[in-house]
C-alpha cells in the first residue's frame, strides 16, 4: 500500500509540522483542528516555515506554492473520508486522544491506516478501541518535524505487518529515517530523554547551578545541541510532566518521579516557549 493522501489532526506545532513535511514531499494533506482560527494559525505557521526554507534556498518559490496548494484546512473529520492515512497529533492526553480516535474510526474506511503521534501513551491500548486494530500504529515525529529526521514507528500488539510496512515506506518517502520500536511507555528516545530533563530540574531545584550553566554544561560536556532546560521549554513543561507521570504510573519506579519544581512551574502556567515563560523568558 502506497500512501498518497494524509489527514492530520491538530494544527499546532506538531500537526502543522507534520502537514508541511507531507505536503513538501508531494502528498495531499487535510489538516483539521477544532475551529477556523486554529486552522488559520496552523496554515500561517506552515507559510512562515516554508518562507524560511525559500530564504535559505533549500526550497524554490514554486515548490513552496505547490506544497501550500496540497494542504486543505478543515474543522470537520468528515474530510478524512477516502484518505489512506490519518495521523492524530492532538494534545498528550489519553482521554482527548481516545475521544478523537473514536470519532475518526467511525468516519474513515476500514482500509485507512490510523496513526498516533503520541510520545508516551500505549499504542496497544489505543488500538484496542479501534474497530480494526490491525490498522493502528504509532508514528512519533520529533519537534520540529520539518527539521528532525527521526520518526519512531511503534507497533502495538495488534498492528499488522502490512500496516507497519506501509508506514515505514511512507516515512522514508517524506524524507524521514524511521526506527521500529515495541510498545512501551515513552518508547525509546523519550524513555531516555525525559528522565534526563527531569533530573536537570532536580539539579536546578537544588541550586547546584544556574539554568544557563546547567544547559552550557550539557552542551559543552555532552555535545548536545541544546541544553535540557531549554529543550524542556521547547517541548513544553506540561508535556514533560505528563510524560514523566506516565512513566511513574506504569513502571512504579521512584526514578521516574516528576521533580516538584517541574510540577510547580506547570501549576503556575510557566509552560515554556508557547506561553512566553518557562525556565527562561521569551518574546511572544
mmCIF file of C-alpha atoms in Angstrom:
data_model
loop_
_atom_site.group_PDB
_atom_site.id
_atom_site.type_symbol
_atom_site.label_atom_id
_atom_site.label_comp_id
_atom_site.label_asym_id
_atom_site.label_seq_id
_atom_site.Cartn_x
_atom_site.Cartn_y
_atom_site.Cartn_z
ATOM 1 C CA UNK A 1 0.000 0.000 0.000
ATOM 2 C CA UNK A 2 1.472 3.322 -1.127
ATOM 3 C CA UNK A 3 0.174 6.284 0.856
ATOM 4 C CA UNK A 4 -0.541 9.416 -1.205
ATOM 5 C CA UNK A 5 -3.094 11.223 0.971
ATOM 6 C CA UNK A 6 -2.824 12.083 4.644
ATOM 7 C CA UNK A 7 -5.116 13.579 7.257
ATOM 8 C CA UNK A 8 -3.565 15.384 10.215
ATOM 9 C CA UNK A 9 -5.494 16.003 13.435
ATOM 10 C CA UNK A 10 -4.199 19.164 15.099
ATOM 11 C CA UNK A 11 -2.822 22.357 13.564
ATOM 12 C CA UNK A 12 -0.428 23.140 16.414
ATOM 13 C CA UNK A 13 3.352 22.841 16.356
ATOM 14 C CA UNK A 14 3.441 19.097 15.704
ATOM 15 C CA UNK A 15 0.370 18.958 13.487
ATOM 16 C CA UNK A 16 1.318 21.781 11.143
ATOM 17 C CA UNK A 17 4.893 20.487 11.030
ATOM 18 C CA UNK A 18 3.739 17.014 10.002
ATOM 19 C CA UNK A 19 1.375 18.521 7.424
ATOM 20 C CA UNK A 20 4.236 20.577 5.998
ATOM 21 C CA UNK A 21 6.563 17.582 5.751
ATOM 22 C CA UNK A 22 3.940 15.536 3.908
ATOM 23 C CA UNK A 23 2.941 18.336 1.531
ATOM 24 C CA UNK A 24 6.529 19.213 0.594
ATOM 25 C CA UNK A 25 7.072 15.524 -0.232
ATOM 26 C CA UNK A 26 4.143 15.613 -2.658
ATOM 27 C CA UNK A 27 1.337 14.112 -0.569
ATOM 28 C CA UNK A 28 -2.150 15.611 -0.393
ATOM 29 C CA UNK A 29 -2.970 16.742 3.152
ATOM 30 C CA UNK A 30 -6.113 17.584 5.106
ATOM 31 C CA UNK A 31 -5.282 19.354 8.383
ATOM 32 C CA UNK A 32 -8.126 19.526 10.918
ATOM 33 C CA UNK A 33 -8.464 21.460 14.161
ATOM 34 C CA UNK A 34 -11.326 22.465 16.443
ATOM 35 C CA UNK A 35 -12.043 25.892 14.902
ATOM 36 C CA UNK A 36 -11.202 28.091 11.922
ATOM 37 C CA UNK A 37 -8.864 30.290 13.970
ATOM 38 C CA UNK A 38 -6.710 27.319 14.983
ATOM 39 C CA UNK A 39 -6.584 26.078 11.392
ATOM 40 C CA UNK A 40 -5.647 29.548 10.146
ATOM 41 C CA UNK A 41 -2.807 29.783 12.692
ATOM 42 C CA UNK A 42 -1.518 26.405 11.584
ATOM 43 C CA UNK A 43 -1.569 27.351 7.910
ATOM 44 C CA UNK A 44 0.186 30.641 8.680
ATOM 45 C CA UNK A 45 2.920 28.800 10.581
ATOM 46 C CA UNK A 46 3.434 26.497 7.603
ATOM 47 C CA UNK A 47 3.648 29.508 5.302
ATOM 48 C CA UNK A 48 6.264 31.146 7.545
ATOM 49 C CA UNK A 49 8.243 27.929 7.832
ATOM 50 C CA UNK A 50 8.286 27.448 4.065
ATOM 51 C CA UNK A 51 9.312 31.096 3.601
ATOM 52 C CA UNK A 52 12.369 30.431 5.777
ATOM 53 C CA UNK A 53 13.291 27.482 3.567
ATOM 54 C CA UNK A 54 12.942 29.657 0.467
ATOM 55 C CA UNK A 55 15.217 32.313 2.005
ATOM 56 C CA UNK A 56 17.787 29.617 2.787
ATOM 57 C CA UNK A 57 17.460 28.481 -0.844
ATOM 58 C CA UNK A 58 16.608 24.930 0.217
ATOM 59 C CA UNK A 59 13.167 25.274 -1.395
ATOM 60 C CA UNK A 60 12.037 27.114 -4.517
ATOM 61 C CA UNK A 61 9.113 29.531 -4.525
ATOM 62 C CA UNK A 62 7.344 27.214 -6.946
ATOM 63 C CA UNK A 63 7.809 24.226 -4.611
ATOM 64 C CA UNK A 64 6.533 26.303 -1.686
ATOM 65 C CA UNK A 65 3.374 27.299 -3.577
ATOM 66 C CA UNK A 66 2.816 23.709 -4.695
ATOM 67 C CA UNK A 67 3.142 22.435 -1.115
ATOM 68 C CA UNK A 68 0.663 25.008 0.210
ATOM 69 C CA UNK A 69 -1.800 24.069 -2.523
ATOM 70 C CA UNK A 70 -1.662 20.446 -1.367
ATOM 71 C CA UNK A 71 -2.840 21.354 2.143
ATOM 72 C CA UNK A 72 -6.530 21.764 2.873
ATOM 73 C CA UNK A 73 -7.517 23.234 6.234
ATOM 74 C CA UNK A 74 -10.737 21.980 7.802
ATOM 75 C CA UNK A 75 -12.704 21.774 11.046
ATOM 76 C CA UNK A 76 -14.508 18.525 10.142
ATOM 77 C CA UNK A 77 -13.277 14.936 10.395
ATOM 78 C CA UNK A 78 -15.627 14.054 7.532
ATOM 79 C CA UNK A 79 -12.972 15.485 5.202
ATOM 80 C CA UNK A 80 -10.832 12.461 6.091
ATOM 81 C CA UNK A 81 -13.097 10.196 4.041
ATOM 82 C CA UNK A 82 -11.134 8.492 1.267
ATOM 83 C CA UNK A 83 -7.686 9.244 2.713
ATOM 84 C CA UNK A 84 -5.065 6.496 3.023
ATOM 85 C CA UNK A 85 -3.688 7.626 6.390
ATOM 86 C CA UNK A 86 -4.826 9.787 9.310
ATOM 87 C CA UNK A 87 -2.223 10.961 11.852
ATOM 88 C CA UNK A 88 -3.518 12.154 15.218
ATOM 89 C CA UNK A 89 -1.324 14.924 16.653
ATOM 90 C CA UNK A 90 -3.564 16.312 19.396
ATOM 91 C CA UNK A 91 -2.535 17.137 22.951
ATOM 92 C CA UNK A 92 -0.793 14.415 25.002
ATOM 93 C CA UNK A 93 -3.867 13.384 26.957
ATOM 94 C CA UNK A 94 -5.307 9.854 26.992
ATOM 95 C CA UNK A 95 -8.964 10.888 27.233
ATOM 96 C CA UNK A 96 -8.658 13.513 24.498
ATOM 97 C CA UNK A 97 -6.928 11.111 22.133
ATOM 98 C CA UNK A 98 -9.465 8.347 22.809
ATOM 99 C CA UNK A 99 -12.365 10.679 22.019
ATOM 100 C CA UNK A 100 -10.776 11.911 18.791
ATOM 101 C CA UNK A 101 -9.711 8.481 17.578
ATOM 102 C CA UNK A 102 -13.182 7.029 18.225
ATOM 103 C CA UNK A 103 -14.726 9.756 16.038
ATOM 104 C CA UNK A 104 -12.198 9.173 13.263
ATOM 105 C CA UNK A 105 -12.737 5.400 13.412
ATOM 106 C CA UNK A 106 -16.443 5.941 12.744
ATOM 107 C CA UNK A 107 -15.786 8.129 9.678
ATOM 108 C CA UNK A 108 -12.894 6.649 7.696
ATOM 109 C CA UNK A 109 -12.948 3.392 5.756
ATOM 110 C CA UNK A 110 -11.625 0.166 7.257
ATOM 111 C CA UNK A 111 -8.639 0.380 4.886
ATOM 112 C CA UNK A 112 -7.458 3.745 6.211
ATOM 113 C CA UNK A 113 -4.404 3.477 8.445
ATOM 114 C CA UNK A 114 -4.772 5.404 11.700
ATOM 115 C CA UNK A 115 -1.583 6.576 13.403
ATOM 116 C CA UNK A 116 -0.997 8.490 16.605
ATOM 117 C CA UNK A 117 1.871 10.890 17.201
ATOM 118 C CA UNK A 118 1.794 10.193 20.952
ATOM 119 C CA UNK A 119 5.152 10.483 22.709
ATOM 120 C CA UNK A 120 4.313 8.204 25.638
ATOM 121 C CA UNK A 121 0.858 6.576 25.588
ATOM 122 C CA UNK A 122 0.229 2.886 24.892
ATOM 123 C CA UNK A 123 -0.327 2.062 21.215
ATOM 124 C CA UNK A 124 -1.825 -1.300 22.186
ATOM 125 C CA UNK A 125 -4.370 0.358 24.476
ATOM 126 C CA UNK A 126 -5.377 2.958 21.881
ATOM 127 C CA UNK A 127 -5.570 0.300 19.152
ATOM 128 C CA UNK A 128 -7.923 -1.784 21.287
ATOM 129 C CA UNK A 129 -10.524 0.979 20.913
ATOM 130 C CA UNK A 130 -10.395 0.799 17.109
ATOM 131 C CA UNK A 131 -12.853 -1.283 15.109
ATOM 132 C CA UNK A 132 -9.900 -2.580 13.068
ATOM 133 C CA UNK A 133 -6.934 -2.599 15.482
ATOM 134 C CA UNK A 134 -4.602 -4.156 12.910
ATOM 135 C CA UNK A 135 -4.539 -0.822 11.044
ATOM 136 C CA UNK A 136 -3.493 1.195 14.109
ATOM 137 C CA UNK A 137 0.135 2.252 14.698
ATOM 138 C CA UNK A 138 2.307 4.821 16.439
ATOM 139 C CA UNK A 139 4.112 7.363 14.251
ATOM 140 C CA UNK A 140 6.084 9.613 16.578
ATOM 141 C CA UNK A 141 7.616 12.650 14.855
ATOM 142 C CA UNK A 142 10.065 14.867 16.722
ATOM 143 C CA UNK A 143 9.868 18.622 17.276
ATOM 144 C CA UNK A 144 10.134 20.454 14.924
ATOM 145 C CA UNK A 145 9.004 17.864 12.341
ATOM 146 C CA UNK A 146 10.376 19.719 9.270
ATOM 147 C CA UNK A 147 13.908 19.672 10.735
ATOM 148 C CA UNK A 148 14.128 16.456 12.751
ATOM 149 C CA UNK A 149 14.990 13.339 10.733
ATOM 150 C CA UNK A 150 13.696 10.684 13.119
ATOM 151 C CA UNK A 151 10.298 9.025 13.223
ATOM 152 C CA UNK A 152 9.653 6.321 15.809
ATOM 153 C CA UNK A 153 7.291 3.739 14.323
ATOM 154 C CA UNK A 154 5.652 1.909 17.219
ATOM 155 C CA UNK A 155 3.859 -1.382 16.793
ATOM 156 C CA UNK A 156 1.024 -2.232 19.123
ATOM 157 C CA UNK A 157 0.383 -5.870 19.877
ATOM 158 C CA UNK A 158 -2.344 -5.833 17.197
ATOM 159 C CA UNK A 159 -0.528 -3.876 14.442
ATOM 160 C CA UNK A 160 -0.308 -5.865 11.192
ATOM 161 C CA UNK A 161 2.857 -6.339 9.139
ATOM 162 C CA UNK A 162 1.148 -4.605 6.202
ATOM 163 C CA UNK A 163 0.381 -1.513 8.293
ATOM 164 C CA UNK A 164 3.945 -1.407 9.617
ATOM 165 C CA UNK A 165 5.457 -1.771 6.135
ATOM 166 C CA UNK A 166 3.239 0.975 4.690
ATOM 167 C CA UNK A 167 4.224 3.446 7.424
ATOM 168 C CA UNK A 168 7.942 2.645 7.128
ATOM 169 C CA UNK A 169 7.713 3.264 3.377
ATOM 170 C CA UNK A 170 5.728 6.484 3.818
ATOM 171 C CA UNK A 171 8.157 7.842 6.447
ATOM 172 C CA UNK A 172 11.081 7.291 4.072
ATOM 173 C CA UNK A 173 9.226 8.925 1.178
ATOM 174 C CA UNK A 174 8.662 12.113 3.205
ATOM 175 C CA UNK A 175 12.388 12.283 3.936
ATOM 176 C CA UNK A 176 12.450 10.776 7.422
ATOM 177 C CA UNK A 177 14.530 7.996 8.929
ATOM 178 C CA UNK A 178 12.214 5.577 10.767
ATOM 179 C CA UNK A 179 13.158 3.218 13.574
ATOM 180 C CA UNK A 180 10.861 0.394 14.661
ATOM 181 C CA UNK A 181 10.011 0.260 18.354
ATOM 182 C CA UNK A 182 7.973 -2.084 20.537
ATOM 183 C CA UNK A 183 5.119 -0.632 22.543
ATOM 184 C CA UNK A 184 6.335 0.554 25.955
ATOM 185 C CA UNK A 185 5.824 3.821 27.888
ATOM 186 C CA UNK A 186 7.923 6.535 26.231
ATOM 187 C CA UNK A 187 9.147 4.112 23.568
ATOM 188 C CA UNK A 188 12.926 4.597 23.049
ATOM 189 C CA UNK A 189 14.016 8.214 22.663
ATOM 190 C CA UNK A 190 11.785 9.824 25.297
ATOM 191 C CA UNK A 191 12.376 6.930 27.687
ATOM 192 C CA UNK A 192 15.996 8.107 27.757
ATOM 193 C CA UNK A 193 15.488 11.849 27.173
ATOM 194 C CA UNK A 194 12.704 12.821 29.602
ATOM 195 C CA UNK A 195 14.320 11.376 32.747
ATOM 196 C CA UNK A 196 17.422 13.390 31.830
ATOM 197 C CA UNK A 197 15.319 16.568 31.546
ATOM 198 C CA UNK A 198 13.575 15.735 34.820
ATOM 199 C CA UNK A 199 16.966 15.282 36.514
ATOM 200 C CA UNK A 200 18.033 18.697 35.199
ATOM 201 C CA UNK A 201 15.059 20.172 37.083
ATOM 202 C CA UNK A 202 16.188 18.394 40.252
ATOM 203 C CA UNK A 203 19.677 19.871 39.778
ATOM 204 C CA UNK A 204 18.117 23.310 39.263
ATOM 205 C CA UNK A 205 15.816 22.968 42.284
ATOM 206 C CA UNK A 206 18.775 22.026 44.487
ATOM 207 C CA UNK A 207 20.587 25.206 43.424
ATOM 208 C CA UNK A 208 23.629 23.328 42.107
ATOM 209 C CA UNK A 209 23.961 25.718 39.162
ATOM 210 C CA UNK A 210 22.062 28.376 37.229
ATOM 211 C CA UNK A 211 19.834 27.322 34.312
ATOM 212 C CA UNK A 212 22.361 28.816 31.890
ATOM 213 C CA UNK A 213 25.257 26.889 33.421
ATOM 214 C CA UNK A 214 23.300 23.618 33.552
ATOM 215 C CA UNK A 215 22.497 23.927 29.861
ATOM 216 C CA UNK A 216 26.017 25.058 28.977
ATOM 217 C CA UNK A 217 27.429 22.077 30.867
ATOM 218 C CA UNK A 218 25.373 19.583 28.901
ATOM 219 C CA UNK A 219 26.069 21.288 25.576
ATOM 220 C CA UNK A 220 29.808 21.601 26.103
ATOM 221 C CA UNK A 221 30.355 18.437 28.128
ATOM 222 C CA UNK A 222 27.999 16.053 26.303
ATOM 223 C CA UNK A 223 27.970 17.707 22.862
ATOM 224 C CA UNK A 224 24.207 18.248 22.958
ATOM 225 C CA UNK A 225 22.915 20.900 20.520
ATOM 226 C CA UNK A 226 20.548 22.337 23.145
ATOM 227 C CA UNK A 227 20.593 22.131 26.947
ATOM 228 C CA UNK A 228 17.945 20.053 28.771
ATOM 229 C CA UNK A 229 16.194 23.036 30.371
ATOM 230 C CA UNK A 230 15.987 24.975 27.103
ATOM 231 C CA UNK A 231 14.756 21.783 25.470
ATOM 232 C CA UNK A 232 12.078 21.423 28.140
ATOM 233 C CA UNK A 233 10.888 24.934 27.304
ATOM 234 C CA UNK A 234 10.775 23.977 23.621
ATOM 235 C CA UNK A 235 8.855 20.741 24.259
ATOM 236 C CA UNK A 236 6.541 22.344 26.821
ATOM 237 C CA UNK A 237 6.885 21.793 30.551
ATOM 238 C CA UNK A 238 3.331 20.435 30.707
ATOM 239 C CA UNK A 239 4.223 17.785 28.136
ATOM 240 C CA UNK A 240 7.411 16.886 30.025
ATOM 241 C CA UNK A 241 5.408 16.490 33.237
ATOM 242 C CA UNK A 242 2.706 14.422 31.535
ATOM 243 C CA UNK A 243 5.273 12.010 30.118
ATOM 244 C CA UNK A 244 7.059 11.593 33.465
ATOM 245 C CA UNK A 245 3.710 10.903 35.137
ATOM 246 C CA UNK A 246 3.030 8.169 32.571
ATOM 247 C CA UNK A 247 6.396 6.560 33.375
ATOM 248 C CA UNK A 248 5.881 6.830 37.127
ATOM 249 C CA UNK A 249 2.414 5.292 36.895
ATOM 250 C CA UNK A 250 3.362 2.483 34.519
ATOM 251 C CA UNK A 251 6.747 1.453 35.895
ATOM 252 C CA UNK A 252 6.034 2.112 39.600
ATOM 253 C CA UNK A 253 9.683 3.089 39.968
ATOM 254 C CA UNK A 254 10.744 6.117 42.024
ATOM 255 C CA UNK A 255 13.433 7.029 39.493
ATOM 256 C CA UNK A 256 10.615 8.344 37.286
ATOM 257 C CA UNK A 257 9.038 10.607 39.937
ATOM 258 C CA UNK A 258 8.465 14.086 38.450
ATOM 259 C CA UNK A 259 10.550 16.843 40.021
ATOM 260 C CA UNK A 260 8.414 19.004 42.380
ATOM 261 C CA UNK A 261 9.817 22.146 40.717
ATOM 262 C CA UNK A 262 8.552 20.917 37.348
ATOM 263 C CA UNK A 263 5.102 20.362 38.857
ATOM 264 C CA UNK A 264 5.167 23.819 40.465
ATOM 265 C CA UNK A 265 6.092 25.578 37.236
ATOM 266 C CA UNK A 266 3.343 23.802 35.307
ATOM 267 C CA UNK A 267 0.853 24.749 38.022
ATOM 268 C CA UNK A 268 1.939 28.384 37.628
ATOM 269 C CA UNK A 269 1.365 28.235 33.874
ATOM 270 C CA UNK A 270 5.078 28.581 33.092
ATOM 271 C CA UNK A 271 4.981 26.089 30.233
ATOM 272 C CA UNK A 272 7.902 27.281 28.121
ATOM 273 C CA UNK A 273 8.110 28.956 24.743
ATOM 274 C CA UNK A 274 4.409 28.592 23.978
ATOM 275 C CA UNK A 275 3.451 30.752 26.986
ATOM 276 C CA UNK A 276 6.434 33.097 26.806
ATOM 277 C CA UNK A 277 7.828 31.847 30.089
ATOM 278 C CA UNK A 278 9.276 28.586 31.349
ATOM 279 C CA UNK A 279 12.747 28.120 32.762
ATOM 280 C CA UNK A 280 13.619 31.078 30.535
ATOM 281 C CA UNK A 281 11.579 34.072 29.341
ATOM 282 C CA UNK A 282 10.685 34.542 25.688
ATOM 283 C CA UNK A 283 9.209 37.264 23.487
ATOM 284 C CA UNK A 284 5.765 36.089 22.370
#
